[in-house]
Structures are given as structure tokens and as C-alpha cells.
């Protein structure tokens, strides 16, 4: 069942341990997870939750779900949809409650104690999940219901739940013999620990490197906002009078764009590239070896030739050939454009008096200079118009115009960190729709990147709607002593992107938790997020949020025109580094025979095979490729491009009718955002658009096809 498989892949489970002595019983009674939450809309009482509560809560959650499963198995009545499929779907509510809180905090507000808890419970959660998926009596009941599916009078969502439950048990090893099931369990346990360890190592690498500058002349080229951010970082590290730059994106990326000190650009980028590749206790090369080979072995046990074949069987792409066809279609024009871009940058670098060959640590610096020269545009001229609160409110206003939603800040609702804002989301008529947490700034306790999660997914039970509680976590440029958080346009797009994921979670209108919200194929889940990025740069939308943080003046048409004129700039670079990462992912997961992988050599050959030019580095080198080794995107990083084809075509529907057209927005909401995974993804898309998408709008949007 999808719920169990999701827990297996992302969460971890513990064996049931009874609280027999008085002290343990008292601890249990005081555990906030083991009581009803008397909070607005049932949010977690974060101020009462301590690390010591998680393990007992996991244990009780497992104990309760196992009892629920036992009740299903021991039911003397003939198995039917209600007493088997639906009963299983509704099991494990406490375990889900604990898992959702723990793993969101593990990514956004972690510490050593939480990481130890995660390592301890990972193999045990895997065991619990396998105890359900590999239970022979439960499997017999599920098969009996499935075999009579054509005779049952089920509605479409019930049919989908039955089909997905049956498939997920097959994919969870239910049909394997006992010897293979034993090995299947061992693999799942080991993978659950390895993926956590991989992510922890990357976080440790992010935190341990600091570029410390103590000479003012070494700040040459840096904008005042970045200098102030560096000074603030130094002050936080008790190094006043110096400047610190880190491997967090809001720090390293603008440093690479603006620093005139080539040796410092090289130093910080090499540290970024070498994360997880330093031959020490947090090196990830051996973890990669184990993960890749264990995934292959598991796929083989289930009858698949590769891990990619196992993953893609559930996705829209279906086959490895279809993925490679898509990547090839984008790669061929993209690398040609990138080669021309490299020539331009090399010429500018030579003109600058630098006789060396263009290197990856030079690209962003000279690209920024070239953009200024070609379009009289640099990111620093845009930042004052992208104040974080205004951008966020602009995204809210867009959702209001499209879907009639209202967003009301609620300071009376518990939050897990002072930076995390809470909003109540209402329909146009004022009825409650859900809650949205937004956590924007980097900290050492937060992993890098941006993502959306659910503290609670939307579902319906006993005639009652259970409203969603959604979390959006980012790592944006922080406010400084003398100015608010000012975003780059790339960060603006990231906010709109994650907000799109949030809307799918918030607008979900499904019965079953395991089918609701973002429980859709991996290469479909990015459609609701990526389509939102299309609005971010539209002049009508910019007028809603792009206002100078000091004067309140709306971004002038001159700057909007420059932004529009430069929309194809550097697209060869951006597309090539991204597609190269998607190829690398597929290369790891199309390995069909177990082997000892020389990670660095494997990566080198994979990138040479597609012809990635040396001036450009793959977006994620293997040893810090969190998406595929700990983030659920294995054999799935191509999904952003697959969904890009969908969103470029889908946004054209709005362009044709007007970008705020209510009828089109209503259709997108009803056919895509509300549906979750209750129907086939392509059928949902065709219900909205009328036909399958073509790749041409995507290539044209990227400037890769005239």
C-alpha cells in the first residue's frame, strides 16, 4: 500500500517496546504525541514536544498499527473492500502523525540527538513496514478482494485505492518466496540507514566549510548586500571584523557571480564540489556503492532488470528508453547553445586580461558581466524589487485571483521555529481550507535546498473532511542589519515553485490519505509547482509584488523589458548542467549487474559520454546528490524536465485565454490540483488540456528552438 511504501522510503519504523515500569508509564502519559492535540486545527504542540518523546511515540504508533493489522487478519468475515482495503488504509494514524512531525523537523531543525534517533529507528521502521507488506495472511485477503474487483460496485477512487494497494504489496515483496523475502527485508533495512547517513554527511559538509575573509580588498566586486551578509555571518561566529561565506546557496552563488578574486571563487567552488568526497568519516563514495547495488538487488528480486525499471513502472515515463529519448531531445540543442555561450565568456575573460582557460568557477562571474553588457541588467538592480514579504504576498494574490483563496497570518498557532510563519488558508467564502507553514531562511540545523512537506495530508473519514497542514521550507538570502530579505529572481521562482506544491496539498479533495495531495507519479508531481513559475515573470504579476523595498514604487517597465529580453540568456548553461545530472542519475540506476563502482571514474565517464564541456560542471556531483541518494528522486531527476514539458504546454492554455482566466484556473484546479493520485496522470492532464503535451513549447520557452 502506498502509505506503507512511502514510510519505507522516506520514514523509518521501530519495533514495539512496552512501557512496563512506572517511570516509563509516566513518561508515556506525558508524551504529547499520545494525547489529543488541543490546538487550533489540531496542529502539533511544538512547544511541548521534546526529542525524548519521539522514540516512545514511534513505538506506540507501531504497536497500534500492528494491532489494527492483526484485527484485519483475524476478522472472520469474508474479505471485502471495507474490512480489508479501507481498514488497512485507515490504520497507522498515530505512526503517521509522529513520522510527519519528526521527519519535517529532521530536515528543517535537526540536531545530533535527532540524527541519532533517526539512525536508530530507520531499520526498525523498515522492519515494521515489511511486517505489513510481507504478511501472508493479509496478502491473501488483499488478493481475494482484488480478484473480485470487477464485481464490486466501487467508485473510481475506491477502484484506484484497491489497484494501488494490490500493486504496492506486489512491489513490497508480498509474492516473493520466504528466502527472497528474508533478503528483501535485509536490503530495506540497510537502505533506510544508508540514505539517512548520506544526507547527514552532506549537511555536515555544508556546515564545516567557511571561507573567512579578513582583508577588505578581497571583497572586491561584491555588492554591499553580500558584504553585509558576510559580516553578519562572521558576527554569528564571533569573528567580528571579518567576513564569512559558506556553501549555502544564498552565500556561495552570489559570491561566484560577483567576486573579482578568482582564487577565492576557485576555493569556495572546489569545497562545494568536494562535499562528501574528502576521504574521511563523512565521505559518501562507499555509501553510493552500497545504495546503488542494494537497489539493483532489490529490483532483481522483484523481477525488474534495473532499479530504474522498478521506479519507472510507476511513473508516466514507464521505460528507460522514454526517459533517455526526452533527455536527448533537450540535451542536443542545449549543449550547442552552451558551447556558444562558453566562447562568449572565454572572449570576455581574455579581454579581462586573464590568459587561463574558462573554468567552472569563472562561469557565473563572467555570465553576470556579459548579461550586464548585453542587456544592461544585473541581479543587484532587481533585488530591491523582490523583498521577500512582497514576493510571498504576490504568490498569495495570484492564488486569490486564480482560485479565490485567502491567506491570513495566524500568530496564535504553534510553530516549530521563530522563522516559520503560519497562515490559515480559506476559500473565497471564508471557509477553512488548511494551514500553511513557510520557513524561509538558512540555518545550520536545516538541510540545503527547498521543499514542501505535509504535517497532515487532506483526507475524508466518517463523512468528515480532514484539512491539510502544509509546510514549505526554503533557504533564501537572510535580512541584514540595514535591509530586509531581498531575493534574486531565481529565488523568486523557487518561492513560486514550492508554493505550487503547497497548493496541490492545500486544494486536494480526495477521500483517501494515500491518494491525496502530492501522492502522484514522480514525473507528474512537478507540474503544479513548475507551472507557477510561469506567472512569476509576467508583467501583470510583477506589478502585484515587485515593489521597491524603500519607496514602494512598482518595478519600472524598463527593468521588466530587460528581464524579458534576457529570458534566454545563459539557458545553455542552466539546461546543460541540469540535464547532465539527470543522465548521471539514470546511468547509476540502469546498471544491470552488481559491480564495485569507482564513483569518481563512473561520473567522469558518464559526463564524457554525453559531451558535457569542461567549463560546465554537472549540477550535482555524485557525493552530494541528495535528490537521488536520500531524497526520493532515484531514477527520477528527469521528472523536472518531463513535468517541464507538461507545464509549458499547460501554461499555454492560460496564455490563450488570459493568465488570470477563471474558467481555465477552475479546470486546472478540478482536474489536476484536487485530484491527487485518484486517476491516471495522463488522463488527468488530457481532461484539463484536451490532448497530450508536445515538447515544442518547452524547447521554445528555453530558447532552444526558434
XYZ file of C-alpha atoms in Angstrom:
706
model
C 0.000 0.000 0.000
C 1.281 3.428 -0.907
C 1.231 4.656 2.687
C 3.487 1.837 3.830
C 5.830 2.184 0.858
C 6.142 5.923 1.436
C 7.035 5.304 5.058
C 9.554 2.682 3.936
C 11.232 5.058 1.516
C 11.203 8.261 3.497
C 10.491 7.389 7.094
C 11.673 4.693 9.451
C 9.858 2.469 11.930
C 10.547 0.975 15.365
C 9.774 -2.386 16.935
C 7.123 -2.246 19.630
C 8.624 -1.954 23.104
C 6.170 -1.972 26.029
C 6.347 0.611 28.837
C 6.243 -1.781 31.756
C 7.712 0.070 34.681
C 6.143 3.034 36.436
C 8.668 5.578 35.176
C 8.085 4.584 31.563
C 4.327 4.675 32.062
C 4.526 8.212 33.468
C 6.699 9.269 30.513
C 4.144 7.791 28.141
C 1.288 9.675 29.792
C 3.183 12.949 29.470
C 4.079 12.358 25.820
C 2.212 14.950 23.692
C 2.008 12.524 20.756
C -0.047 10.124 22.860
C -2.799 12.618 23.650
C -5.305 14.524 21.554
C -3.860 17.873 20.473
C -5.947 20.680 21.919
C -4.546 23.226 19.468
C -6.089 25.250 16.633
C -6.939 22.824 13.814
C -5.012 20.055 15.556
C -1.504 21.287 14.781
C 1.429 19.831 16.667
C 2.072 21.477 20.070
C 5.677 22.190 19.168
C 6.451 23.906 22.457
C 5.630 20.672 24.324
C 7.438 18.223 22.020
C 10.932 17.206 23.093
C 13.375 14.807 21.483
C 12.724 12.273 24.237
C 9.107 11.950 23.094
C 9.781 10.680 19.585
C 11.028 7.159 20.254
C 8.219 6.146 22.663
C 5.681 7.692 20.261
C 7.105 5.743 17.325
C 6.968 2.584 19.438
C 3.354 3.130 20.427
C 2.440 4.028 16.841
C 3.896 0.767 15.588
C 2.196 -1.176 18.347
C -1.167 0.373 17.467
C -0.837 -0.200 13.743
C 0.225 -3.807 14.241
C -2.871 -4.347 16.406
C -5.009 -2.790 13.661
C -3.466 -5.076 11.045
C -3.977 -8.094 13.322
C -7.626 -7.126 13.620
C -7.951 -7.124 9.823
C -6.247 -10.513 9.532
C -8.317 -12.116 12.299
C -11.628 -10.854 11.007
C -13.761 -13.966 10.444
C -15.862 -12.242 7.803
C -15.019 -12.753 4.158
C -12.545 -10.106 2.968
C -14.144 -7.154 1.198
C -13.195 -3.609 0.315
C -14.343 -2.111 3.626
C -12.942 -4.651 6.086
C -9.616 -5.137 4.328
C -8.564 -2.398 1.875
C -10.237 0.546 3.583
C -9.384 -0.749 7.062
C -5.720 -1.009 6.095
C -5.835 2.479 4.597
C -7.085 3.895 7.892
C -4.508 2.074 10.018
C -1.382 3.710 11.440
C -2.747 7.180 12.185
C -0.511 7.695 15.228
C 2.547 6.456 13.366
C 1.848 8.886 10.521
C 1.360 11.733 12.999
C 4.709 11.104 14.679
C 6.549 10.451 11.414
C 5.288 13.620 9.747
C 6.439 15.848 12.591
C 9.742 14.074 13.162
C 10.915 13.984 9.566
C 9.903 17.551 8.760
C 11.870 18.720 11.795
C 14.759 16.403 10.925
C 15.148 18.337 7.660
C 14.359 21.809 8.949
C 15.504 21.876 12.579
C 17.803 18.937 13.198
C 20.418 18.290 15.857
C 22.738 15.447 16.793
C 20.202 13.828 19.088
C 17.535 13.764 16.364
C 20.022 12.331 13.896
C 20.838 9.536 16.353
C 17.132 8.820 16.807
C 16.714 8.686 13.026
C 19.596 6.240 12.672
C 18.219 4.085 15.485
C 14.670 3.846 14.231
C 15.402 3.606 10.493
C 15.954 -0.180 10.335
C 13.153 -0.790 12.810
C 10.627 1.191 10.804
C 11.750 -0.752 7.758
C 11.066 -3.963 9.683
C 7.603 -2.812 10.679
C 6.738 -1.802 7.122
C 7.930 -5.173 5.834
C 5.940 -6.941 8.548
C 2.837 -5.465 6.952
C 3.784 -5.799 3.280
C 5.072 -9.357 3.709
C 2.301 -10.672 5.950
C 0.967 -13.767 4.122
C -2.487 -13.716 5.747
C -3.000 -10.051 4.928
C -1.805 -10.657 1.368
C -4.338 -13.469 0.918
C -7.155 -11.132 1.972
C -5.972 -8.358 -0.364
C -5.734 -10.774 -3.295
C -9.240 -12.088 -2.648
C -10.664 -8.580 -2.808
C -8.588 -7.713 -5.872
C -9.675 -10.840 -7.744
C -13.321 -9.802 -7.471
C -12.689 -6.132 -8.339
C -14.813 -6.294 -11.498
C -17.816 -7.484 -9.491
C -17.519 -4.868 -6.767
C -19.520 -1.680 -7.099
C -16.665 0.684 -6.349
C -16.425 4.343 -7.297
C -13.330 5.455 -9.260
C -11.363 6.480 -6.155
C -12.142 3.190 -4.419
C -11.058 1.301 -7.536
C -7.815 3.263 -7.602
C -7.145 2.541 -3.928
C -7.705 -1.190 -4.492
C -5.415 -1.242 -7.525
C -2.682 0.747 -5.788
C -2.868 -1.360 -2.633
C -2.523 -4.571 -4.642
C 0.360 -3.185 -6.732
C 2.178 -1.795 -3.729
C 2.070 -5.141 -1.954
C 3.474 -6.863 -5.027
C 6.210 -4.212 -5.232
C 6.694 -4.600 -1.490
C 7.663 -8.253 -1.918
C 4.413 -9.991 -0.995
C 4.714 -12.508 -3.866
C 8.322 -13.498 -3.098
C 9.190 -16.825 -1.529
C 10.359 -16.881 2.081
C 14.078 -16.917 1.274
C 13.780 -13.911 -1.039
C 11.565 -12.115 1.447
C 14.253 -12.525 4.086
C 16.817 -10.893 1.809
C 14.279 -8.229 0.783
C 13.886 -7.247 4.437
C 17.645 -7.026 4.936
C 18.033 -4.771 1.898
C 15.262 -2.422 3.027
C 16.797 -2.118 6.479
C 20.237 -1.317 5.151
C 18.950 1.187 2.591
C 16.916 3.018 5.232
C 20.100 3.679 7.212
C 22.331 4.452 4.223
C 20.026 7.145 2.816
C 19.912 8.906 6.182
C 23.685 8.708 6.537
C 24.197 10.138 3.047
C 22.038 13.178 3.838
C 23.651 13.728 7.232
C 27.106 13.691 5.628
C 26.087 16.367 3.113
C 24.670 18.552 5.898
C 27.895 18.139 7.880
C 29.924 19.170 4.819
C 27.713 22.219 4.277
C 28.307 23.327 7.844
C 32.022 22.690 8.263
C 33.404 24.818 5.406
C 33.701 28.562 5.864
C 35.514 30.943 3.555
C 36.907 33.502 6.013
C 37.954 36.850 4.566
C 39.957 39.230 6.732
C 41.177 41.697 4.093
C 38.765 44.284 2.745
C 40.415 44.170 -0.688
C 39.327 40.525 -1.006
C 35.720 41.740 -1.079
C 36.307 43.395 -4.460
C 33.260 43.168 -6.711
C 30.846 42.010 -4.027
C 27.646 44.064 -3.691
C 27.007 45.813 -0.401
C 24.206 43.382 0.492
C 26.558 40.403 0.188
C 29.291 42.155 2.151
C 26.774 42.872 4.915
C 25.619 39.236 4.879
C 29.242 38.100 5.192
C 29.794 40.432 8.126
C 26.640 39.152 9.829
C 27.808 35.556 9.353
C 31.178 36.442 10.886
C 29.468 38.110 13.847
C 27.359 34.965 14.411
C 30.626 33.010 14.513
C 32.183 35.511 16.951
C 34.624 36.781 14.331
C 33.659 40.439 14.155
C 35.684 42.499 11.712
C 35.841 39.627 9.220
C 33.525 38.204 6.580
C 32.343 34.603 6.208
C 30.902 32.881 3.141
C 29.505 29.354 3.241
C 28.330 26.577 0.947
C 24.685 27.553 1.446
C 23.263 28.693 -1.909
C 22.377 32.263 -0.807
C 26.043 32.683 0.154
C 28.104 30.794 -2.421
C 26.129 31.556 -5.590
C 26.215 35.370 -5.406
C 29.861 35.139 -4.296
C 30.638 33.231 -7.508
C 28.692 35.803 -9.501
C 30.399 38.917 -8.183
C 33.758 38.212 -6.567
C 36.642 39.617 -8.595
C 39.054 37.360 -6.694
C 39.405 34.341 -8.955
C 41.431 32.384 -6.423
C 38.643 32.759 -3.849
C 35.978 31.739 -6.353
C 38.031 28.637 -7.087
C 38.498 27.852 -3.395
C 34.836 28.040 -2.440
C 33.574 26.186 -5.523
C 36.076 23.359 -5.084
C 34.900 22.991 -1.487
C 31.332 22.841 -2.822
C 32.291 20.215 -5.421
C 34.161 18.067 -2.882
C 31.341 17.666 -0.389
C 31.221 14.004 0.561
C 34.462 13.376 -1.319
C 37.212 14.072 1.196
C 38.184 10.537 2.196
C 37.120 10.993 5.819
C 34.324 9.859 8.116
C 31.696 11.792 6.143
C 32.819 10.641 2.691
C 29.856 9.348 0.651
C 31.521 7.232 -2.042
C 31.089 3.924 -0.220
C 27.512 4.851 0.674
C 26.814 5.366 -3.041
C 28.282 1.955 -3.853
C 26.093 0.227 -1.319
C 22.935 2.156 -2.214
C 23.223 1.551 -5.965
C 23.966 -2.154 -5.630
C 21.331 -2.792 -2.976
C 18.694 -1.029 -5.076
C 19.649 -3.189 -8.047
C 19.466 -6.364 -5.981
C 16.041 -5.414 -4.654
C 14.772 -4.670 -8.168
C 16.082 -8.036 -9.367
C 14.297 -9.830 -6.530
C 11.047 -8.255 -7.740
C 11.692 -9.279 -11.343
C 12.963 -5.964 -12.723
C 16.270 -5.794 -14.661
C 17.299 -2.474 -13.080
C 16.291 -0.117 -10.287
C 15.235 2.402 -12.961
C 12.839 -0.146 -14.469
C 11.343 -0.699 -10.994
C 10.862 3.040 -10.398
C 9.648 3.973 -13.878
C 6.977 1.273 -13.858
C 5.024 3.614 -11.558
C 5.809 6.851 -13.441
C 4.380 8.468 -16.552
C 7.576 7.776 -18.498
C 7.228 3.997 -17.942
C 10.521 2.976 -19.592
C 14.203 3.884 -19.549
C 14.045 4.394 -23.319
C 11.377 7.072 -22.946
C 13.461 8.933 -20.368
C 16.611 8.850 -22.486
C 14.615 9.965 -25.534
C 13.395 13.030 -23.635
C 16.854 13.846 -22.276
C 18.397 13.502 -25.749
C 15.773 15.807 -27.253
C 16.712 18.533 -24.778
C 20.441 17.832 -24.490
C 21.288 18.113 -28.196
C 20.175 21.745 -28.661
C 21.153 22.748 -25.105
C 24.806 21.744 -25.330
C 25.156 23.554 -28.671
C 23.865 26.733 -27.083
C 26.163 26.177 -24.083
C 29.198 25.807 -26.352
C 28.429 29.167 -27.939
C 27.952 30.720 -24.506
C 31.344 29.364 -23.414
C 33.013 31.015 -26.405
C 31.480 34.369 -25.497
C 32.597 34.087 -21.880
C 36.092 32.978 -22.874
C 36.395 36.045 -25.102
C 35.292 38.299 -22.254
C 37.739 36.627 -19.889
C 40.599 37.097 -22.364
C 39.566 40.709 -22.802
C 39.811 40.975 -18.996
C 43.475 40.043 -19.241
C 43.088 36.508 -17.862
C 45.096 34.156 -20.058
C 43.821 30.937 -18.495
C 41.030 28.793 -19.933
C 37.487 29.406 -18.697
C 36.745 27.222 -15.647
C 33.520 26.387 -13.776
C 34.390 28.957 -11.071
C 34.593 31.615 -13.795
C 31.259 30.925 -15.487
C 28.837 32.708 -13.180
C 31.179 35.688 -12.761
C 31.606 36.313 -16.489
C 27.998 35.417 -17.271
C 26.916 38.176 -14.893
C 29.295 40.635 -16.578
C 28.048 39.579 -20.019
C 24.419 39.985 -19.011
C 25.209 43.483 -17.809
C 26.950 44.257 -21.075
C 24.278 42.736 -23.341
C 21.118 43.726 -21.531
C 22.248 46.401 -19.075
C 20.862 44.114 -16.381
C 22.359 42.660 -13.224
C 20.670 40.881 -10.351
C 21.551 43.594 -7.866
C 19.389 46.054 -9.793
C 16.466 43.635 -9.424
C 16.869 42.631 -5.771
C 15.409 45.845 -4.260
C 12.121 44.997 -6.007
C 12.000 41.428 -4.691
C 11.546 41.918 -0.961
C 10.595 38.532 0.475
C 7.320 39.539 2.135
C 6.149 41.256 -1.033
C 7.033 38.235 -3.170
C 5.223 35.903 -0.789
C 2.173 38.181 -0.837
C 2.367 38.263 -4.625
C 2.167 34.473 -4.727
C -0.802 34.653 -2.350
C -2.528 37.261 -4.533
C -2.003 35.081 -7.599
C -3.700 32.162 -5.816
C -6.542 34.513 -4.871
C -7.064 35.591 -8.472
C -6.853 32.056 -9.838
C -8.611 30.049 -7.142
C -10.275 32.567 -4.822
C -8.100 31.617 -1.842
C -7.398 33.856 1.167
C -4.220 33.725 3.298
C -4.418 35.026 6.861
C -1.369 35.058 9.113
C -2.039 33.289 12.421
C 0.389 34.164 15.185
C -1.739 32.265 17.710
C -0.927 28.893 16.121
C 2.133 26.993 17.411
C 5.225 26.982 15.200
C 8.445 24.967 15.418
C 10.814 27.935 14.889
C 10.610 31.723 15.094
C 11.346 31.939 11.341
C 8.396 29.694 10.422
C 5.294 31.770 9.678
C 1.815 30.209 9.830
C -1.096 31.101 7.536
C -4.672 29.961 7.582
C -5.900 29.296 4.055
C -9.565 29.950 3.373
C -11.874 29.562 0.403
C -13.446 32.690 -1.100
C -16.485 32.228 1.166
C -14.298 32.265 4.288
C -14.490 28.533 4.978
C -11.341 26.882 6.327
C -9.208 25.075 3.746
C -5.944 24.328 5.555
C -2.811 25.701 7.184
C 0.453 26.713 5.541
C 3.824 26.941 7.319
C 6.524 28.930 5.490
C 10.148 28.731 6.704
C 12.481 30.765 4.508
C 15.999 31.266 5.899
C 19.091 29.020 6.108
C 20.496 27.787 9.406
C 22.948 25.108 10.393
C 20.113 22.875 11.577
C 18.430 22.914 8.150
C 19.464 20.958 5.083
C 20.026 22.882 1.867
C 17.527 23.379 -0.933
C 13.789 23.973 -0.880
C 10.902 21.566 -0.430
C 7.272 21.063 0.544
C 6.010 18.560 3.122
C 2.766 17.765 4.908
C 2.365 17.748 8.671
C -1.053 16.327 7.798
C -2.475 15.435 4.387
C -6.052 16.083 3.361
C -8.482 13.157 3.553
C -12.069 12.297 4.495
C -13.254 9.869 7.120
C -16.700 9.128 8.520
C -18.150 11.954 6.467
C -15.710 14.497 7.878
C -13.064 16.365 5.896
C -9.606 16.351 7.491
C -7.932 19.587 6.409
C -4.277 19.638 5.331
C -1.369 21.219 7.219
C 1.355 22.019 4.692
C 4.984 23.077 5.160
C 7.199 24.981 2.718
C 10.899 25.147 3.621
C 13.484 27.226 1.709
C 16.975 28.675 2.090
C 16.731 32.295 0.925
C 19.003 35.272 1.455
C 18.542 36.479 5.045
C 17.810 40.053 6.126
C 20.855 42.079 7.130
C 21.246 44.736 9.787
C 20.096 47.522 7.475
C 17.778 45.916 4.933
C 15.112 43.188 4.693
C 15.473 39.871 2.850
C 15.882 40.746 -0.834
C 15.632 37.845 -3.256
C 17.277 37.079 -6.552
C 14.889 36.334 -9.404
C 15.948 32.686 -9.159
C 14.826 32.701 -5.511
C 11.547 34.320 -6.576
C 10.977 31.398 -8.932
C 11.815 28.961 -6.132
C 9.195 30.528 -3.861
C 6.531 30.307 -6.588
C 7.630 26.722 -7.315
C 7.294 25.457 -3.740
C 4.072 27.410 -3.336
C 2.738 25.443 -6.322
C 3.461 22.201 -4.469
C 1.712 23.665 -1.433
C -1.390 24.465 -3.489
C -1.664 20.849 -4.593
C -1.552 19.813 -0.957
C -3.986 22.519 0.165
C -6.542 22.112 -2.629
C -6.614 18.323 -2.507
C -10.175 16.983 -2.421
C -9.767 13.235 -2.011
C -11.140 10.597 0.312
C -8.041 8.539 0.975
C -4.831 9.832 2.516
C -2.571 7.628 0.408
C -4.055 9.040 -2.814
C -4.426 12.690 -1.797
C -2.327 15.791 -2.400
C 1.087 15.124 -3.905
C 0.661 11.316 -3.936
C 1.071 11.211 -7.705
C 3.738 9.823 -10.059
C 7.123 11.457 -9.514
C 7.222 12.874 -13.061
C 3.757 14.418 -12.616
C 4.221 15.946 -9.165
C 6.317 18.820 -10.528
C 3.566 20.060 -12.857
C 1.661 22.048 -10.177
C 4.914 23.552 -8.897
C 6.620 24.376 -12.189
C 3.550 25.899 -13.808
C 3.527 28.524 -11.044
C 6.965 29.749 -12.124
C 5.440 30.841 -15.438
C 3.446 33.553 -13.671
C 6.371 34.913 -11.641
C 7.869 36.930 -14.515
C 4.652 38.040 -16.208
C 4.352 41.868 -16.192
C 0.814 41.719 -14.742
C 2.045 39.558 -11.854
C 5.242 41.520 -11.276
C 3.031 44.565 -10.776
C 1.450 42.745 -7.810
C 4.627 42.113 -5.849
C 7.746 43.674 -7.401
C 7.846 46.902 -5.400
C 10.969 48.724 -4.247
C 11.534 47.903 -0.593
C 12.280 51.547 0.276
C 9.946 53.580 -1.940
C 7.160 51.090 -2.685
C 7.450 52.014 -6.377
C 6.470 49.163 -8.722
C 9.298 47.755 -10.817
C 9.634 50.018 -13.882
C 8.718 48.799 -17.354
C 12.331 49.316 -18.394
C 13.521 46.643 -15.938
C 10.657 44.306 -16.847
C 11.622 44.633 -20.514
C 15.251 43.893 -19.688
C 14.172 40.850 -17.706
C 12.060 39.682 -20.630
C 14.774 40.366 -23.204
C 17.271 38.348 -21.195
C 14.993 35.356 -20.551
C 17.018 33.103 -22.874
C 20.341 34.295 -21.503
C 22.571 31.528 -20.097
C 19.926 28.888 -20.829
C 22.520 26.638 -22.477
C 24.456 26.527 -19.214
C 21.427 26.118 -16.958
C 19.832 23.408 -19.068
C 23.074 21.502 -19.685
C 24.140 21.321 -16.034
C 20.646 20.127 -15.139
C 20.225 17.529 -17.893
C 23.738 16.220 -17.178
C 22.578 15.470 -13.614
C 19.517 13.648 -14.956
C 21.732 11.495 -17.206
C 24.029 10.744 -14.248
C 21.057 9.622 -12.162
C 19.838 7.313 -14.933
C 23.326 5.911 -15.512
C 23.611 4.844 -11.884
C 20.189 3.263 -11.849
C 20.304 1.485 -15.213
C 23.284 -0.585 -14.043
C 22.117 -4.149 -14.649
C 24.866 -6.118 -12.927
C 26.279 -5.667 -9.432
C 29.711 -4.055 -9.511
C 32.238 -2.225 -7.401
C 31.795 1.361 -8.548
C 34.675 3.792 -8.715
C 32.360 6.744 -8.138
C 34.645 9.455 -9.499
C 35.554 7.450 -12.596
C 31.915 6.457 -13.166
C 30.824 10.078 -13.000
C 33.650 11.186 -15.296
C 32.762 8.596 -17.957
C 29.036 9.327 -17.739
C 29.574 13.044 -18.353
C 32.174 12.458 -21.075
C 29.754 10.166 -22.885
C 27.172 12.918 -23.311
C 29.834 15.527 -24.132
C 29.496 17.882 -21.167
C 32.049 20.602 -21.792
C 34.721 21.101 -19.086
C 33.688 24.720 -18.496
C 30.401 23.441 -17.008
C 30.044 21.127 -14.041
C 27.111 18.781 -13.541
C 24.600 20.412 -11.208
C 25.042 17.716 -8.562
C 28.190 15.687 -8.288
C 27.569 12.173 -7.032
C 28.816 12.568 -3.469
C 26.286 15.291 -2.585
C 23.462 14.256 -4.917
C 20.809 14.238 -2.195
C 17.903 14.090 -4.635
C 18.749 10.577 -5.784
C 20.598 9.056 -2.837
C 18.413 10.294 0.013
C 15.574 12.404 -1.374
C 13.227 10.077 -3.241
C 14.236 11.054 -6.797
C 16.296 7.980 -7.729
C 15.803 7.304 -11.458
C 13.553 10.344 -11.257
C 15.587 13.517 -11.568
C 14.455 13.661 -15.198
C 10.992 14.347 -13.714
C 11.572 18.101 -13.611
C 12.124 18.090 -17.361
C 9.220 15.728 -18.036
C 6.979 17.980 -15.970
C 8.531 20.990 -17.746
C 7.061 19.707 -20.997
C 3.697 19.403 -19.251
C 3.796 22.827 -17.599
C 4.940 24.716 -20.723
C 2.040 23.215 -22.641
C -0.393 23.711 -19.752
C 0.513 27.367 -19.243
C -0.259 27.989 -22.910
C -3.884 27.228 -22.008
C -3.776 30.274 -19.705
C -1.954 32.391 -22.291
C -4.638 31.551 -24.860
C -7.478 32.635 -22.551
C -5.731 35.180 -20.303
C -3.284 34.401 -17.492
C -5.917 35.056 -14.786
C -8.766 33.342 -16.669
C -11.129 31.901 -14.051
C -12.528 29.103 -16.218
C -9.068 27.823 -17.093
C -7.952 28.070 -13.463
C -11.070 26.227 -12.315
C -10.386 23.463 -14.819
C -6.771 23.162 -13.645
C -7.917 23.049 -10.038
C -10.654 20.456 -10.611
C -8.715 18.203 -12.994
C -5.191 18.452 -11.522
C -4.849 20.076 -8.101
C -7.852 18.489 -6.392
C -7.440 15.002 -7.816
C -4.274 13.791 -6.090
C -3.445 10.341 -7.448
C -7.024 9.171 -7.849
C -6.787 8.867 -11.645
C -4.134 8.099 -14.252
C -1.847 11.134 -14.576
C -2.080 11.471 -18.352
C -5.862 11.133 -18.215
C -5.966 13.970 -15.678
C -3.757 16.093 -17.922
C -5.884 15.423 -21.010
C -9.038 16.242 -19.056
C -7.535 19.695 -18.467
C -5.785 20.336 -21.792
C -7.737 18.180 -24.215
C -4.698 16.356 -25.588
C -1.258 15.048 -24.653
C 1.518 17.676 -24.475
C 4.155 18.280 -27.138
C 7.787 19.139 -26.415
C 7.976 22.211 -28.668
C 6.545 24.754 -26.171
C 9.157 23.651 -23.631
C 12.056 23.996 -26.082
C 10.806 27.385 -27.252
C 10.459 28.636 -23.680
C 14.069 27.675 -23.001
C 15.256 29.384 -26.201
C 16.432 26.040 -27.585
C 14.126 26.100 -30.603
C 13.035 29.037 -32.697
